[in-house]
Amino acid sequence: MIRVAVAGAAGRMGETVCSAVEGAGDMELTGRADPKLGTAVADVLGDADVLVDFTQPETALGNVREAVAAGVHAVVGTTGFDVDELVGLTGANVFVAPNFAIGAVLMMRFAAEASKHMAKAEIVELHRDGKLDAPSGTAARTAKLMEGDVPIHSVRLPGLVAHQAVILGDVGQTLTIRHDSIDRESFMPGVLLAVRKVGSLEDSPVVGLEHLL
Ligand SMILES: NC(=O)c1ccc[n+]([C@@H]2O[C@H](COP(=O)([O-])OP(=O)(O)OC[C@H]3O[C@@H](n4cnc5c(N)ncnc54)[C@H](O)[C@@H]3O)[C@@H](O)[C@H]2O)c1
């Protein structure tokens, strides 16, 4: 059994991750850390093999450092912080994905491929209002994987979950590659896969779900 603690356990993603871990036959949910629950990350590390972090841009880095220092592997979904800050941490492994949905991983791959063949591209990403970072981690990662300068437009509205269109243009034609997460369940197979694999990574940190597929 993999013992899993969740940071941000009272949040939208954290609650969904807690349920997914409880539903996985090979995992045990051993801790829920969240200021809203009165439990700090330090309180849950003693019983955990893996910490899953879905918190906030300004807290994720500190949580991961604490976990790794305690020998606990970290799976990070939080976006909006500098992933380079995780380079060089020793003691346990770190896996980060700006998007754990398989469809989003494919969207990024197809967009990278299409950018080699079409003149220009722009990204429109749409998320719930109240999301703390813009552009989204997925959009920033997509732009990084594509050729050329790719401007990003951010839309924040109630009712949205996580959506992105990559629009490419060339003489007389456009191509739109679009992904929609309409439910947070879309991220759970990717999160559980990362929990299962983070302990055996040969490198750390590893960024992107594509490296586990
Ligand atoms: N990688 C992905 O696939 C993916 C998918 C969706 C969302 N996200 C990202 O996940 C993060 C969380 O999103 P959300 O919608 O669940 O936000 P949310 O605001 O609903 O939840 C965040 C939770 O973190 C808690 N928190 C704050 N500081 C903490 C700390 N130091 N330790 C423990 N918990 C702490 C907050 O109290 C809150 O309950 C965001 O960065 C978002 O962009 C990533």
Short mmCIF file of C-alpha atoms and ligand atoms in Angstrom, two decimals:
data_model
loop_
_atom_site.label_atom_id
_atom_site.label_comp_id
_atom_site.label_asym_id
_atom_site.label_seq_id
_atom_site.Cartn_x
_atom_site.Cartn_y
_atom_site.Cartn_z
CA MET A 1 0.00 0.00 0.00
CA ILE A 2 1.27 3.49 -0.87
CA ARG A 3 0.59 5.89 2.01
CA VAL A 4 -0.60 9.21 0.56
CA ALA A 5 -1.06 12.61 2.24
CA VAL A 6 -2.75 15.50 0.45
CA ALA A 7 -1.83 19.19 0.83
CA GLY A 8 -4.71 21.50 -0.05
CA ALA A 9 -7.08 18.74 1.05
CA ALA A 10 -10.00 21.14 1.61
CA GLY A 11 -9.67 22.68 -1.86
CA ARG A 12 -11.48 21.75 -5.07
CA MET A 13 -8.68 19.58 -6.43
CA GLY A 14 -7.50 18.34 -3.03
CA GLU A 15 -10.94 16.99 -2.10
CA THR A 16 -11.19 15.18 -5.43
CA VAL A 17 -7.70 13.71 -4.95
CA CYS A 18 -8.60 12.50 -1.42
CA SER A 19 -11.64 10.64 -2.82
CA ALA A 20 -9.59 9.16 -5.68
CA VAL A 21 -6.89 7.92 -3.27
CA GLU A 22 -9.55 6.42 -0.99
CA GLY A 23 -10.99 4.64 -4.02
CA ALA A 24 -7.63 3.21 -5.16
CA GLY A 25 -7.00 -0.37 -4.02
CA ASP A 26 -3.23 0.08 -3.71
CA MET A 27 -3.28 3.36 -1.73
CA GLU A 28 -4.15 4.54 1.75
CA LEU A 29 -5.07 8.17 2.53
CA THR A 30 -3.04 8.92 5.66
CA GLY A 31 -3.33 12.70 5.99
CA ARG A 32 -5.24 15.80 4.91
CA ALA A 33 -3.25 19.03 5.29
CA ASP A 34 -4.95 22.39 4.85
CA PRO A 35 -5.12 25.56 6.97
CA LYS A 36 -8.91 25.27 6.61
CA LEU A 37 -8.72 21.91 8.43
CA GLY A 38 -6.20 23.15 11.02
CA THR A 39 -3.60 20.62 9.83
CA ALA A 40 -0.12 21.62 8.60
CA VAL A 41 1.92 19.69 6.05
CA ALA A 42 4.49 18.91 8.78
CA ASP A 43 1.74 17.07 10.73
CA VAL A 44 1.04 14.58 7.90
CA LEU A 45 4.53 13.79 6.59
CA GLY A 46 5.39 11.23 9.29
CA ASP A 47 2.79 8.75 8.00
CA ALA A 48 3.25 9.31 4.27
CA ASP A 49 5.26 7.86 1.39
CA VAL A 50 3.95 10.48 -1.06
CA LEU A 51 2.63 14.03 -0.60
CA VAL A 52 0.24 15.28 -3.32
CA ASP A 53 0.17 19.10 -3.45
CA PHE A 54 -2.72 21.06 -4.94
CA THR A 55 -2.41 24.32 -3.01
CA GLN A 56 -1.40 27.83 -4.08
CA PRO A 57 1.53 29.28 -6.07
CA GLU A 58 3.15 30.80 -2.98
CA THR A 59 2.87 27.70 -0.77
CA ALA A 60 3.64 24.75 -3.06
CA LEU A 61 7.40 25.23 -3.09
CA GLY A 62 7.69 25.30 0.71
CA ASN A 63 5.47 22.22 1.02
CA VAL A 64 7.58 20.26 -1.48
CA ARG A 65 10.84 21.28 0.22
CA GLU A 66 9.44 20.11 3.56
CA ALA A 67 8.30 16.78 2.09
CA VAL A 68 11.58 16.03 0.33
CA ALA A 69 13.59 16.96 3.45
CA ALA A 70 11.48 14.38 5.34
CA GLY A 71 12.14 11.71 2.66
CA VAL A 72 8.59 11.90 1.30
CA HIS A 73 8.13 11.93 -2.49
CA ALA A 74 6.06 14.81 -3.90
CA VAL A 75 3.49 14.90 -6.70
CA VAL A 76 2.70 18.51 -7.52
CA GLY A 77 -0.27 19.85 -9.46
CA THR A 78 -0.11 23.41 -8.18
CA THR A 79 0.65 25.93 -10.94
CA GLY A 80 2.02 29.46 -11.05
CA PHE A 81 5.35 28.92 -9.27
CA ASP A 82 8.87 28.59 -10.70
CA VAL A 83 9.51 24.85 -11.23
CA ASP A 84 13.26 25.56 -11.60
CA GLU A 85 13.30 26.21 -7.86
CA LEU A 86 12.81 22.43 -7.40
CA VAL A 87 16.08 21.56 -9.14
CA GLY A 88 18.71 20.13 -6.81
CA LEU A 89 16.41 18.97 -4.00
CA THR A 90 17.65 15.67 -2.59
CA GLY A 91 16.15 13.14 -0.22
CA ALA A 92 13.11 12.08 -2.27
CA ASN A 93 11.68 12.49 -5.77
CA VAL A 94 9.51 15.28 -7.16
CA PHE A 95 7.05 14.97 -10.04
CA VAL A 96 5.25 18.05 -11.38
CA ALA A 97 2.54 18.30 -14.03
CA PRO A 98 0.82 21.52 -15.06
CA ASN A 99 -2.01 19.32 -16.31
CA PHE A 100 -2.81 15.74 -15.28
CA ALA A 101 -5.52 15.17 -17.95
CA ILE A 102 -4.52 12.82 -20.79
CA GLY A 103 -6.42 14.96 -23.33
CA ALA A 104 -4.42 18.02 -22.33
CA VAL A 105 -1.15 16.12 -22.72
CA LEU A 106 -2.23 15.13 -26.24
CA MET A 107 -3.30 18.71 -27.00
CA MET A 108 0.16 19.95 -26.02
CA ARG A 109 1.85 17.28 -28.16
CA PHE A 110 -0.33 18.04 -31.22
CA ALA A 111 0.19 21.80 -30.77
CA ALA A 112 3.97 21.36 -30.62
CA GLU A 113 3.86 19.30 -33.82
CA ALA A 114 1.51 21.72 -35.63
CA SER A 115 3.70 24.72 -34.73
CA LYS A 116 6.50 23.27 -36.87
CA HIS A 117 4.30 23.50 -39.95
CA MET A 118 2.14 26.62 -39.59
CA ALA A 119 3.16 30.28 -39.63
CA LYS A 120 1.77 31.62 -36.33
CA ALA A 121 -0.19 30.53 -33.29
CA GLU A 122 -1.96 31.99 -30.27
CA ILE A 123 -3.39 30.30 -27.18
CA VAL A 124 -6.71 31.09 -25.50
CA GLU A 125 -6.98 29.50 -22.04
CA LEU A 126 -10.19 29.65 -20.02
CA HIS A 127 -10.51 28.84 -16.29
CA ARG A 128 -12.81 29.44 -13.33
CA ASP A 129 -12.85 32.96 -11.90
CA GLY A 130 -10.75 33.11 -8.74
CA LYS A 131 -7.88 31.09 -10.21
CA LEU A 132 -4.78 32.73 -8.72
CA ASP A 133 -2.38 32.50 -11.68
CA ALA A 134 -2.55 33.75 -15.27
CA PRO A 135 -1.52 32.55 -17.76
CA SER A 136 -2.33 29.00 -16.69
CA GLY A 137 0.50 26.52 -16.15
CA THR A 138 -0.84 24.46 -19.05
CA ALA A 139 -0.77 27.43 -21.42
CA ALA A 140 2.74 28.42 -20.36
CA ARG A 141 3.93 24.83 -20.84
CA THR A 142 2.20 24.55 -24.25
CA ALA A 143 3.83 27.78 -25.45
CA LYS A 144 7.22 26.52 -24.26
CA LEU A 145 6.81 23.28 -26.26
CA MET A 146 5.76 25.13 -29.45
CA GLU A 147 7.97 26.86 -32.02
CA GLY A 148 7.95 30.66 -32.27
CA ASP A 149 6.51 33.28 -29.93
CA VAL A 150 3.03 32.22 -28.91
CA PRO A 151 0.88 34.90 -27.20
CA ILE A 152 -1.48 33.66 -24.48
CA HIS A 153 -4.94 35.11 -23.69
CA SER A 154 -6.54 34.31 -20.34
CA VAL A 155 -10.31 34.20 -19.71
CA ARG A 156 -11.65 33.85 -16.11
CA LEU A 157 -15.39 33.17 -15.72
CA PRO A 158 -17.71 31.31 -13.34
CA GLY A 159 -18.85 27.94 -14.68
CA LEU A 160 -15.53 27.07 -16.30
CA VAL A 161 -13.16 24.30 -15.09
CA ALA A 162 -10.05 24.16 -17.34
CA HIS A 163 -10.16 24.76 -21.09
CA GLN A 164 -7.64 25.68 -23.79
CA ALA A 165 -7.68 26.35 -27.52
CA VAL A 166 -4.48 26.53 -29.53
CA ILE A 167 -5.26 28.40 -32.76
CA LEU A 168 -2.73 28.19 -35.58
CA GLY A 169 -2.91 30.32 -38.71
CA ASP A 170 -1.32 30.18 -42.16
CA VAL A 171 -2.20 31.41 -45.65
CA GLY A 172 -5.93 30.87 -46.18
CA GLN A 173 -6.43 28.49 -43.24
CA THR A 174 -6.56 28.05 -39.47
CA LEU A 175 -6.27 24.97 -37.27
CA THR A 176 -7.78 24.86 -33.77
CA ILE A 177 -6.70 22.24 -31.23
CA ARG A 178 -8.98 22.38 -28.20
CA HIS A 179 -9.16 20.56 -24.89
CA ASP A 180 -11.85 20.88 -22.20
CA SER A 181 -11.75 19.50 -18.68
CA ILE A 182 -15.44 19.64 -17.76
CA ASP A 183 -14.97 17.74 -14.47
CA ARG A 184 -12.03 17.51 -12.03
CA GLU A 185 -12.30 13.71 -12.35
CA SER A 186 -10.41 14.19 -15.66
CA PHE A 187 -7.20 14.76 -13.67
CA MET A 188 -7.46 11.76 -11.33
CA PRO A 189 -6.05 8.89 -13.48
CA GLY A 190 -2.96 11.05 -14.10
CA VAL A 191 -2.56 11.94 -10.42
CA LEU A 192 -2.86 8.28 -9.32
CA LEU A 193 -0.37 7.22 -12.01
CA ALA A 194 2.11 9.83 -10.72
CA VAL A 195 1.63 8.65 -7.11
CA ARG A 196 2.43 5.08 -8.23
CA LYS A 197 5.53 6.11 -10.24
CA VAL A 198 7.12 9.01 -8.35
CA GLY A 199 9.10 6.71 -6.04
CA SER A 200 10.90 5.03 -8.94
CA LEU A 201 11.81 8.09 -11.05
CA GLU A 202 15.43 8.06 -12.20
CA ASP A 203 15.57 11.86 -12.40
CA SER A 204 14.09 14.55 -10.18
CA PRO A 205 12.28 16.82 -10.69
CA VAL A 206 10.38 15.39 -13.67
CA VAL A 207 7.94 17.82 -15.30
CA GLY A 208 5.05 16.67 -17.49
CA LEU A 209 2.73 13.65 -17.47
CA GLU A 210 4.03 12.63 -20.91
CA HIS A 211 7.16 11.29 -19.18
CA LEU A 212 5.10 8.69 -17.28
CA LEU A 213 2.97 7.42 -20.20
N1 LIG B 1 -2.03 20.14 -12.59
C1 LIG B 1 -3.34 20.04 -12.84
O1 LIG B 1 -3.79 19.13 -13.59
C2 LIG B 1 -4.28 21.00 -12.20
C3 LIG B 1 -5.67 20.89 -12.38
C4 LIG B 1 -6.49 21.79 -11.71
C5 LIG B 1 -5.95 22.74 -10.86
N2 LIG B 1 -4.60 22.84 -10.72
C6 LIG B 1 -3.95 23.77 -9.79
O2 LIG B 1 -4.13 23.24 -8.47
C7 LIG B 1 -4.08 24.32 -7.52
C8 LIG B 1 -5.30 24.21 -6.59
O3 LIG B 1 -6.48 24.47 -7.34
P1 LIG B 1 -7.90 24.42 -6.63
O4 LIG B 1 -8.90 24.80 -7.65
O5 LIG B 1 -8.08 23.13 -5.89
O6 LIG B 1 -7.74 25.62 -5.55
P2 LIG B 1 -8.50 25.82 -4.18
O7 LIG B 1 -8.32 27.27 -3.82
O8 LIG B 1 -9.88 25.26 -4.25
O9 LIG B 1 -7.67 24.92 -3.11
C9 LIG B 1 -6.41 25.25 -2.61
C10 LIG B 1 -6.36 24.77 -1.15
O10 LIG B 1 -5.02 24.87 -0.67
C11 LIG B 1 -5.11 25.23 0.69
N3 LIG B 1 -3.79 25.72 1.16
C12 LIG B 1 -3.28 26.97 1.09
N4 LIG B 1 -2.06 27.00 1.62
C13 LIG B 1 -1.77 25.75 2.07
C14 LIG B 1 -0.65 25.15 2.70
N5 LIG B 1 0.46 25.85 3.02
N6 LIG B 1 -0.69 23.82 2.98
C15 LIG B 1 -1.78 23.09 2.68
N7 LIG B 1 -2.88 23.60 2.06
C16 LIG B 1 -2.87 24.91 1.75
C17 LIG B 1 -6.21 26.27 0.73
O11 LIG B 1 -6.73 26.46 2.04
C18 LIG B 1 -7.24 25.62 -0.22
O12 LIG B 1 -8.15 24.77 0.49
C19 LIG B 1 -4.00 25.60 -8.36
O13 LIG B 1 -2.66 26.01 -8.44
C20 LIG B 1 -4.51 25.16 -9.73
O14 LIG B 1 -4.01 25.96 -10.77
C21 LIG B 1 -3.76 21.97 -11.36
#
